[in-house]
Coordinates of C-alpha atoms and ligand atoms in Angstrom, one line a residue:
X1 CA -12.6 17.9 3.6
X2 CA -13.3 20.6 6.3
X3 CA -10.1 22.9 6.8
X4 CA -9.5 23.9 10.3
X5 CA -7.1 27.7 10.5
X6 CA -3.7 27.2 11.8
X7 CA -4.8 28.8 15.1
X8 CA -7.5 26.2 15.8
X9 CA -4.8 23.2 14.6
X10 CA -2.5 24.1 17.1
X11 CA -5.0 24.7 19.8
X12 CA -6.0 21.2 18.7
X13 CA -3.2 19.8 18.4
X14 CA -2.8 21.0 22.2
X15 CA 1.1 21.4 22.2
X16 CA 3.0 23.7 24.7
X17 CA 5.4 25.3 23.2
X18 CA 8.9 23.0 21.9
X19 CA 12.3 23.9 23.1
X20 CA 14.5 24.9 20.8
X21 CA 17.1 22.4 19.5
X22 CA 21.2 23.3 19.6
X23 CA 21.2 23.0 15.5
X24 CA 17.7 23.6 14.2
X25 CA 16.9 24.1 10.3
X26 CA 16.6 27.6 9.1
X27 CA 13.3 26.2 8.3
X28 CA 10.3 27.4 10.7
X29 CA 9.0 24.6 12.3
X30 CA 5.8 23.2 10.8
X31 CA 3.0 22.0 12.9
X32 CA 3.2 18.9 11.3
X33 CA 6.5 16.5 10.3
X34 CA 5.8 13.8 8.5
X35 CA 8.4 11.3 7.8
X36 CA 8.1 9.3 4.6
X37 CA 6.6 9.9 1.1
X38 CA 5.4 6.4 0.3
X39 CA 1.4 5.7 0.3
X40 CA 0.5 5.7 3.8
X41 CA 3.0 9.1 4.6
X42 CA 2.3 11.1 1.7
X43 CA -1.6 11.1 1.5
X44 CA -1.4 12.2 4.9
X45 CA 0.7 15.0 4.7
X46 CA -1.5 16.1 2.0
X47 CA -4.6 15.7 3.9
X48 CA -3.0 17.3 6.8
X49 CA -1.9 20.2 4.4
X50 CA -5.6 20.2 3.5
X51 CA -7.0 20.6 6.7
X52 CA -4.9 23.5 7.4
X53 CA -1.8 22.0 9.4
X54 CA 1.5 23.0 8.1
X55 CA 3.2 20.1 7.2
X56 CA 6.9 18.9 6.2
X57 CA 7.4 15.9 4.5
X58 CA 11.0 13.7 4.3
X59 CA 11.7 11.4 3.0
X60 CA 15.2 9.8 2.4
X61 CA 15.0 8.7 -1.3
X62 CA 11.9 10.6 -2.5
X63 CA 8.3 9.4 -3.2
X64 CA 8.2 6.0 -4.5
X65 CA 11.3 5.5 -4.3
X66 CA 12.5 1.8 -5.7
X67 CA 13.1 1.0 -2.7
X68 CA 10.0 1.8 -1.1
X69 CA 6.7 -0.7 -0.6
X70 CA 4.7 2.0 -2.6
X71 CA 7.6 1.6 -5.4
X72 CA 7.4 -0.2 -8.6
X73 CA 4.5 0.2 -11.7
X74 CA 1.4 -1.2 -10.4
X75 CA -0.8 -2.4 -7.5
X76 CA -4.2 -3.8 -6.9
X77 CA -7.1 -2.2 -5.5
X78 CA -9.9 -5.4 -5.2
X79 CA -12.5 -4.9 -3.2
X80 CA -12.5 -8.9 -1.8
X81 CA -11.1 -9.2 2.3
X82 CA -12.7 -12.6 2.9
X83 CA -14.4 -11.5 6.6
X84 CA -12.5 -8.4 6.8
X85 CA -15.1 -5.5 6.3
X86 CA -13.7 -3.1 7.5
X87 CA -11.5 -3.2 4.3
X88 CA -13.9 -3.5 1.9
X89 CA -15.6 -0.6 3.2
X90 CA -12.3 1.5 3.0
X91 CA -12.2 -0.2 -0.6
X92 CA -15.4 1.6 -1.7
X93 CA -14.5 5.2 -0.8
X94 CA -10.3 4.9 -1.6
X95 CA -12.5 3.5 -5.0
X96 CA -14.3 7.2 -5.0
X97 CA -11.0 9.4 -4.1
X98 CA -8.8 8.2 -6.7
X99 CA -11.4 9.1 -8.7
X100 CA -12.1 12.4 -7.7
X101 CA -8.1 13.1 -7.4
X102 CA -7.9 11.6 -10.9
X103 CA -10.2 14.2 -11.9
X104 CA -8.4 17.1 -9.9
X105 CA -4.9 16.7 -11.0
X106 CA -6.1 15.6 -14.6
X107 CA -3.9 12.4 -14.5
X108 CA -5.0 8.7 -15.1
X109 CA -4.0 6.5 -12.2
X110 CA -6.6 4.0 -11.8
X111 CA -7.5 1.4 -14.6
X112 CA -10.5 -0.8 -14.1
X113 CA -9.4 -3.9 -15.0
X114 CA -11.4 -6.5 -13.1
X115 CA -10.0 -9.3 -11.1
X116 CA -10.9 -13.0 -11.0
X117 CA -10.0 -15.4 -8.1
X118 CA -9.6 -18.6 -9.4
X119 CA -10.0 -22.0 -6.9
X120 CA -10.3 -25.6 -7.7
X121 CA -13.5 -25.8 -6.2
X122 CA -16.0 -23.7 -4.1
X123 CA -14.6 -23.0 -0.7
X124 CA -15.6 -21.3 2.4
X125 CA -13.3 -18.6 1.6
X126 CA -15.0 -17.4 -1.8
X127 CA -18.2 -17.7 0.1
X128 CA -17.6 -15.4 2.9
X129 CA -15.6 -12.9 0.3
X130 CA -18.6 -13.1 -1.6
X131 CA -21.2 -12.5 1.1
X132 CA -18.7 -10.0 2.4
X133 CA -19.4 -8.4 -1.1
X134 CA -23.3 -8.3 -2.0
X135 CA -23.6 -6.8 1.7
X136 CA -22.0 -3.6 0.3
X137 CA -23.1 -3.9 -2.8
X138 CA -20.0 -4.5 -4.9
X139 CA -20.5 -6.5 -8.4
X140 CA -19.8 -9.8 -8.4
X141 CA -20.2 -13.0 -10.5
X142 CA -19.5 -16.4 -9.9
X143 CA -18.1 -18.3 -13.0
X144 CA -18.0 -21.6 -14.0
X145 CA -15.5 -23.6 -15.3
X146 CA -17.0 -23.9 -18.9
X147 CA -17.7 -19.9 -18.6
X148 CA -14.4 -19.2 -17.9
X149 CA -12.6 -21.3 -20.5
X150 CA -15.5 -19.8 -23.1
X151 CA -14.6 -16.1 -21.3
X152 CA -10.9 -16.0 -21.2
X153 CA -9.3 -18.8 -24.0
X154 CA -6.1 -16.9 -23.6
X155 CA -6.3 -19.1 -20.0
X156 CA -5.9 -23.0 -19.5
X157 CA -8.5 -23.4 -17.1
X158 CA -7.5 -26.5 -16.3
X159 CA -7.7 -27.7 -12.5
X160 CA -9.9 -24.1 -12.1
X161 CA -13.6 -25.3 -11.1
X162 CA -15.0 -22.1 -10.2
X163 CA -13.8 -18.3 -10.4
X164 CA -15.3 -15.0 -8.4
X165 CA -15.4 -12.3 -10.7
X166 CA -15.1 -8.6 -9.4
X167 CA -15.3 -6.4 -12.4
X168 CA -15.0 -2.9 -10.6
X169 CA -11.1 -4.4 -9.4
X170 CA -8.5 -2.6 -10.8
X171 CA -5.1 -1.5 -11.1
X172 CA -3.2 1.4 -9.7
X173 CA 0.0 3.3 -10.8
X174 CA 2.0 3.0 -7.6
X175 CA 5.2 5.0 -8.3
X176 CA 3.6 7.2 -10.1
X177 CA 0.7 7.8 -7.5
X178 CA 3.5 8.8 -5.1
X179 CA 5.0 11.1 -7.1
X180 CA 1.4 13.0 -7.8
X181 CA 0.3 12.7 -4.3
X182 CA 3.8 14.9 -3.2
X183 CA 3.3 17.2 -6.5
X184 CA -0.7 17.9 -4.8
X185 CA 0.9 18.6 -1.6
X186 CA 3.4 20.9 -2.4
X187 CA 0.8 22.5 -4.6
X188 CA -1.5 23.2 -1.7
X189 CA 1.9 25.1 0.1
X190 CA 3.4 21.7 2.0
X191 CA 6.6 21.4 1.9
X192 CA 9.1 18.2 0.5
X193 CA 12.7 17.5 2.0
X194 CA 15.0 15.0 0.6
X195 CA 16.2 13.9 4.3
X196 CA 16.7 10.9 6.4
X197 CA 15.2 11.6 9.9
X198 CA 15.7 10.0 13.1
X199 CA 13.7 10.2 16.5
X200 CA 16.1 13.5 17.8
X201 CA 15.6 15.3 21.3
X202 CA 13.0 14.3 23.7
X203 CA 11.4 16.2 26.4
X204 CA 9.7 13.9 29.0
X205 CA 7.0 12.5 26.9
X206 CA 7.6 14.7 23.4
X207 CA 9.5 14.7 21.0
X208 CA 11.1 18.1 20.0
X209 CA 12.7 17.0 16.8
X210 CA 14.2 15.0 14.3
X211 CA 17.6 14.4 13.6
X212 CA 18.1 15.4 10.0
X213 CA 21.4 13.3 7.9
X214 CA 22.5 16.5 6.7
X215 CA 23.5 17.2 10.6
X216 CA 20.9 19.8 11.2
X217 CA 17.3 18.5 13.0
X218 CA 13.9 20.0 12.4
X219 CA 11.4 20.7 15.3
X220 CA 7.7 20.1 14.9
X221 CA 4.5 20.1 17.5
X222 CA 3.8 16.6 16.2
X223 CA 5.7 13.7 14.2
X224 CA 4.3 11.0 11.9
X225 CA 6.7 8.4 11.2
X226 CA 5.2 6.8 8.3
X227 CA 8.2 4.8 7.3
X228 CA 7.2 1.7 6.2
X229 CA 9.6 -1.3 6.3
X230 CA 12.0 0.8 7.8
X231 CA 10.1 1.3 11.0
X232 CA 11.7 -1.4 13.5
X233 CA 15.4 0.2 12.0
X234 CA 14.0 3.8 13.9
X235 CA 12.1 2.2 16.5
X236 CA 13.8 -1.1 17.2
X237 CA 12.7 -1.3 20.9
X238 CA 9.2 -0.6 19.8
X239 CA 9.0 -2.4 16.5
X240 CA 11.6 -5.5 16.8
X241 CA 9.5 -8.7 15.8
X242 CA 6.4 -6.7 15.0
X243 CA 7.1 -6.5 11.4
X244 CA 8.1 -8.8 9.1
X245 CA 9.7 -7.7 5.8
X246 CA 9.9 -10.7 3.3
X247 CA 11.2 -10.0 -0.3
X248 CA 9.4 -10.6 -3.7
X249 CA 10.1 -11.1 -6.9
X250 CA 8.0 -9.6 -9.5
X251 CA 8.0 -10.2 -13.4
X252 CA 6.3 -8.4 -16.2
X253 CA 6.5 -11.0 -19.2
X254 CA 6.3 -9.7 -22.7
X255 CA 3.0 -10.3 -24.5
X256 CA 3.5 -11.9 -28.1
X257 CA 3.8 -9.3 -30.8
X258 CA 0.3 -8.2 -32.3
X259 CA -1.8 -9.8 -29.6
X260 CA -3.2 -7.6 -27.1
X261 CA -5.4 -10.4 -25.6
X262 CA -3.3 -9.7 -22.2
X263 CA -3.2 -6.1 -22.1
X264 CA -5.5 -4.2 -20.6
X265 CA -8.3 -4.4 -21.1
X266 CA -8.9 -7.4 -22.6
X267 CA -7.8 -9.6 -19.5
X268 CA -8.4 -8.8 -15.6
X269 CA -6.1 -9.2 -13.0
X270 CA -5.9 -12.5 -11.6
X271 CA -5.2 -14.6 -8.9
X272 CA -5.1 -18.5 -7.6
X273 CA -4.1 -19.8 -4.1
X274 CA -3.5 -16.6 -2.0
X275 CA -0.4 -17.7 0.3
X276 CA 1.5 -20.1 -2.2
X277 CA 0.3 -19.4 -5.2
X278 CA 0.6 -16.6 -8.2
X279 CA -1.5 -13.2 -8.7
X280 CA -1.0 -10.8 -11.7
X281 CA -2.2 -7.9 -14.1
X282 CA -3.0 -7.5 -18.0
X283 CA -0.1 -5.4 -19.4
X284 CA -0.7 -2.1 -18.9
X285 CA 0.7 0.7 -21.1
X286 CA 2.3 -2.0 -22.9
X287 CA 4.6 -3.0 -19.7
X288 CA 4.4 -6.7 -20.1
X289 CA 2.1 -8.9 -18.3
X290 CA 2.6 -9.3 -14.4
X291 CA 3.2 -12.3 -12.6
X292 CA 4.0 -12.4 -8.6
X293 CA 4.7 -15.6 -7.0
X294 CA 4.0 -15.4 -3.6
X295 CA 4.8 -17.4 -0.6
X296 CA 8.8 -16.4 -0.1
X297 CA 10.1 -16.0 3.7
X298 CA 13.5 -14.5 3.2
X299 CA 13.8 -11.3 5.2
X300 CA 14.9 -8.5 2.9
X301 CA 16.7 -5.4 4.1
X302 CA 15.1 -1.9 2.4
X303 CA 18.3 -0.3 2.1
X304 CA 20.9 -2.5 1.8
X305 CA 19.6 -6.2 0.0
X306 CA 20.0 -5.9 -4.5
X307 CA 17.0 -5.7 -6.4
X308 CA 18.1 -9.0 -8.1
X309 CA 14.8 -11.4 -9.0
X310 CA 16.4 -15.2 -8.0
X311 CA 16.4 -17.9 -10.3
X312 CA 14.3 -19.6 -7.9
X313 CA 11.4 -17.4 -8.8
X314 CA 12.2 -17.1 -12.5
X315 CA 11.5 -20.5 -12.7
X316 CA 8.3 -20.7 -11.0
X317 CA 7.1 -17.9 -13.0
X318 CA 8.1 -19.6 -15.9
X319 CA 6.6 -22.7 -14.8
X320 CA 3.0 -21.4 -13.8
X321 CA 3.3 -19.7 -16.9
X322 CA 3.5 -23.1 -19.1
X323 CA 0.9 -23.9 -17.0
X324 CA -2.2 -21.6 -17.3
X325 CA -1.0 -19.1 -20.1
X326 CA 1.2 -21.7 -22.3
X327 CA 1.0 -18.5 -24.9
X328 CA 3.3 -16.6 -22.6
X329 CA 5.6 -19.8 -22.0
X330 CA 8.4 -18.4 -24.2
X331 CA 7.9 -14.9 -23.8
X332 CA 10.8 -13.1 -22.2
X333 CA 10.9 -11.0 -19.3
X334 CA 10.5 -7.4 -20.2
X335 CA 11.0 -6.0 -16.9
X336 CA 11.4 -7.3 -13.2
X337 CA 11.7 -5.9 -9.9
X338 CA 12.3 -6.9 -6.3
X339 CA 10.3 -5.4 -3.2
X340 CA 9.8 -6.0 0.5
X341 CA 6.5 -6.4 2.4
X342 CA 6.0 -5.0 5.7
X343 CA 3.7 -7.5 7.0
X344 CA 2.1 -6.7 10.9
X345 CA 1.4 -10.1 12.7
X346 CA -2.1 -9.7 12.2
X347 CA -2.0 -7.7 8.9
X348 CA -4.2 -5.0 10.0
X349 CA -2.1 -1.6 9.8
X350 CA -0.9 0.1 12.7
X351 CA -1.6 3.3 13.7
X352 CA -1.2 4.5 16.7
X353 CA 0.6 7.3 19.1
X354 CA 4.5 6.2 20.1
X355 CA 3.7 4.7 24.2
X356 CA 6.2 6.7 25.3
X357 CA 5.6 9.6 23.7
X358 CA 2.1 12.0 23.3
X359 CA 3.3 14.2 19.9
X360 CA 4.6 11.2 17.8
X361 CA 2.8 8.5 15.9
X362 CA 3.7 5.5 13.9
X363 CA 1.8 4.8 10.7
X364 CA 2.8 1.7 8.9
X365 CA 2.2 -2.5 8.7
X366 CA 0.6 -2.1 4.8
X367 CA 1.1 -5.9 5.0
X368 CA 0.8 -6.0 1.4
X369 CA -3.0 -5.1 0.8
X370 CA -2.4 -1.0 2.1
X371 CA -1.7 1.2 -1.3
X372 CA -5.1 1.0 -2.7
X373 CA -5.8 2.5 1.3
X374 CA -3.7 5.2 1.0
X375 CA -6.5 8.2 0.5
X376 CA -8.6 6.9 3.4
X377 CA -5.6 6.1 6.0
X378 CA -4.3 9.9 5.2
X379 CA -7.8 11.3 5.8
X380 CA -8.4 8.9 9.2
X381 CA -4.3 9.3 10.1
X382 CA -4.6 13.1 9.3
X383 CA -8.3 13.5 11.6
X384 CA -6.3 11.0 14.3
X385 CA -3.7 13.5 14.7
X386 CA -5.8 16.6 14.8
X387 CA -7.7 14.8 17.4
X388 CA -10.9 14.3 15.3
X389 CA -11.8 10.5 14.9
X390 CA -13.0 9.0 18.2
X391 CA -14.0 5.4 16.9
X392 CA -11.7 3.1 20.1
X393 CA -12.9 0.1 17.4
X394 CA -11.0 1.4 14.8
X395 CA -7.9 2.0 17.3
X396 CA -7.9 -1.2 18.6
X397 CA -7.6 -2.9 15.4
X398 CA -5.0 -0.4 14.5
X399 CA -3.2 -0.9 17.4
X400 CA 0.3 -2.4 17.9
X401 CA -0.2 -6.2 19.0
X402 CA 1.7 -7.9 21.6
X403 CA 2.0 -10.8 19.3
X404 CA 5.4 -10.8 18.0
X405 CA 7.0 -12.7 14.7
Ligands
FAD1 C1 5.4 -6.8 -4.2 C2 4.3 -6.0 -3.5 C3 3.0 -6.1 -4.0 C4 2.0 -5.4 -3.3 N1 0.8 -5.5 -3.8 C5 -0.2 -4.7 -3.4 C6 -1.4 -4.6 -4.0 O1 -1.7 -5.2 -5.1 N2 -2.4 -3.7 -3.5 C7 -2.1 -3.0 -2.4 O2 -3.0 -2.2 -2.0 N3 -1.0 -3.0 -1.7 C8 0.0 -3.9 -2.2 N4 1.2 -3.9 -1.6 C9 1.4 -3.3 -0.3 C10 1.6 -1.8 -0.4 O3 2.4 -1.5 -1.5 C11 2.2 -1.3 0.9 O4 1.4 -1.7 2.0 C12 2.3 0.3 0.9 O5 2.8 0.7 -0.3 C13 3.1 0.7 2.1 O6 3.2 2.1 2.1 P1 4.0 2.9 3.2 O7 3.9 4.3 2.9 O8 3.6 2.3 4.5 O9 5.6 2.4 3.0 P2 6.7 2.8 1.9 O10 6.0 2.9 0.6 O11 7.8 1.8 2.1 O12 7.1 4.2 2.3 C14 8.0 4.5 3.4 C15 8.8 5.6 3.0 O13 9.6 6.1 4.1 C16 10.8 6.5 3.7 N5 11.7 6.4 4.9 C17 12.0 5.3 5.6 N6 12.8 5.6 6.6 C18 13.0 6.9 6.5 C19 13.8 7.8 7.3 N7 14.5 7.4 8.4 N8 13.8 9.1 7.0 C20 13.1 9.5 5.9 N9 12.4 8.7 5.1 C21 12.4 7.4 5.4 C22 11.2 5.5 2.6 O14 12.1 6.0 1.7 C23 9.8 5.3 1.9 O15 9.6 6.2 0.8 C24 2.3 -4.6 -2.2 C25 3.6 -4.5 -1.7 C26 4.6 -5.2 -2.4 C27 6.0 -5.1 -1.9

């Protein structure tokens, strides 16, 4: 990545010069705040750090923090968006920077496991992810029925006529990505703050600061609020009804003593009947295998709501369990967790400058596909900011929709 000096950032970065808040930090202001350290915050403070910009990054309970959408063991990157591109293309290159970063910090955070999406029959859905994938040229296989049940017998394959096979999928460490991606940064001179921030002073259309909850504020010549599903709590004129933060409960089931024919990497990740139905991982690092159900509406509030999975869930879990791994059936739950989506109302991302205000942007709207994005939304978020990435395409799509939930 190109660095730019400090001098040209800020001529870039075009700011006049901030006013001095009544109870600043002793800190001297960075060029750059960022607020939050989950995915979408933290690769772009590095990048920003890497370009040159110095940055500050807060976060109120630290880099994949439980509570946080980036928290918790694992997530998918597959490379499969039905007629979605654009996300396939991010796919390949966040695909080449974990690597690389995987390589650079001399940590392992990317497994390739595989994925299979499993359907009763053939539909115009697997057909258009899979033309979606030979056009860029990511491996694929279609499967039958009698291949997979000859394949996978750890699987009932029953009521499963057909299964695309993306054997470059894998699995991420989510937490523990964070929790690198910060380490990096602060490596390369950024600086981390345990600190909740709020929109603080404003000066016609700039922000001057943030607020800090230790009672002190810290100015910057631009803001990133990358705050996930706590956006519409800091902008809830903006945000209110533009994103939708539904709970879910999460299972890793113990695999039966001896057997690793669910761990990694003897089994892919998996998944059948995208908005009601169940995806999962192999065990990894001996964790237990996953199994999400998805489909649940109940809003769920970051900060306040327990981490408690419902019986509700147990039982379906249990249930598709029986069904399509009976080994697993009596297997206990090893570990469980309960997170919150922060779903746009198209599910693209959002990225874009505050309306009212030319120095602060809002980065956010994940909508449950954005972790495996994280490297490539820093690097687009990070040349966005420094005024660098002129594609209006892209900013449309990123843009915040009318639409509301
Ligand atoms: C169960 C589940 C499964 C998922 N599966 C996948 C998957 O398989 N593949 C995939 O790619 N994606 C997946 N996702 C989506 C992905 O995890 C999210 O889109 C992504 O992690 C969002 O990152 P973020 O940085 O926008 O938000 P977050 O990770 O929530 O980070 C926001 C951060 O901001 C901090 N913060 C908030 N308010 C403030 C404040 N006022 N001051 C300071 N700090 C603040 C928070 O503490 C938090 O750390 C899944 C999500 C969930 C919940």
């Amino acid at each position: 990545m190109p660095r730019v000096g400090r001098r040209s950032f800020l001529k870039i970065a075009g700011a006049s010069a901030v006013a001095a808040s009544s109870r600043v930090s002793a800190q001297a202001s960075p060029d750059v705040v960022v607020i939050g350290a989950g995915a979408f915050g933290g690769w772009t403070a590095l990048c920003l750090r890497e370009l040159g910009a110095s940055v500050t990054l807060l976060d109120a309970y630290g880099p994949g923090n439980s509570r946080a959408s980036s928290g918790g063991e694992t997530r998918q990157i597959r490379a499969g968006y039905e007629d979605r591109e654009l996300y396939t293309r991010w796919v390949l290159t966040a695909f080449e920077r974990w690597k690389a970063r995987e390589q650079e910090w001399g940590r392992r955070l990317l497994y390739e496991t595989g994925r299979l999406l499993l359907a009763p029959e053939w539909t115009e859905s697997l057909k258009v992810t899979k033309a979606v994938l030979d056009r860029n040229r990511v491996p694929n296989e279609v499967l039958s029925h009698d291949e997979l049940a000859r394949r996978y017998p750890q699987m009932n394959a029953e009521g499963i006529g057909v299964a695309l096979f993306e054997p470059t999928t894998g699995v991420l460490k989510a937490r523990e990505g964070c929790l690198a991606v910060a380490e990096a940064f602060q490596k390369k001179g950024g600086r981390f703050r345990i600190a909740q921030a709020r929109p603080g002073t404003r000066a016609g259309s700039r922000l001057v600061d943030v607020a800090l909850s230790d009672g002190t504020s810290l100015t910057a010549r631009t803001f990133v609020f990358a705050c996930g599903p706590w956006l519409p709590k800091l902008f809830p004129d903006l945000m209110s009804r533009k994103l939708f933060t539904p709970r879910r409960d999460v299972f890793f089931f113990g695999t039966p003593a001896g057997d690793d024919g669910f761990s990694y990497p003897n089994f892919p990740n998996y998944a059948e009947d995208d908005t009601q139905g169940y995806y999962g991982f192999p065990s990894i690092d001996g964790r237990g295998f996953k199994v999400c159900p998805v489909g649940e509406r109940t809003p769920f509030d970051p900060d306040t709501d327990e981490r408690v999975v419902s019986a509700y869930q147990v039982k379906r879990a249990r249930d598709y369990l029986a069904l399509r791994f009976p080994a697993l059936k009596d297997q206990p739950i090893v570990e469980s967790r309960v997170c919150q989506l922060e779903m746009s109302v198209d599910e693209h991302f959002i990225i874009q400058k505050h309306p009212e205000l030319d120095n602060a942007w809002i980065v956010g709207g994940g909508s449950g596909h954005g972790y495996k994005h994280g490297p490539v939304v820093g690097e687009y978020v990070a040349a966005r900011v420094l005024g660098k990435d002129r594609q209006p395409e892209l900013e449309d799509t990123f843009k915040l929709k009318t639409r509301t939930f």
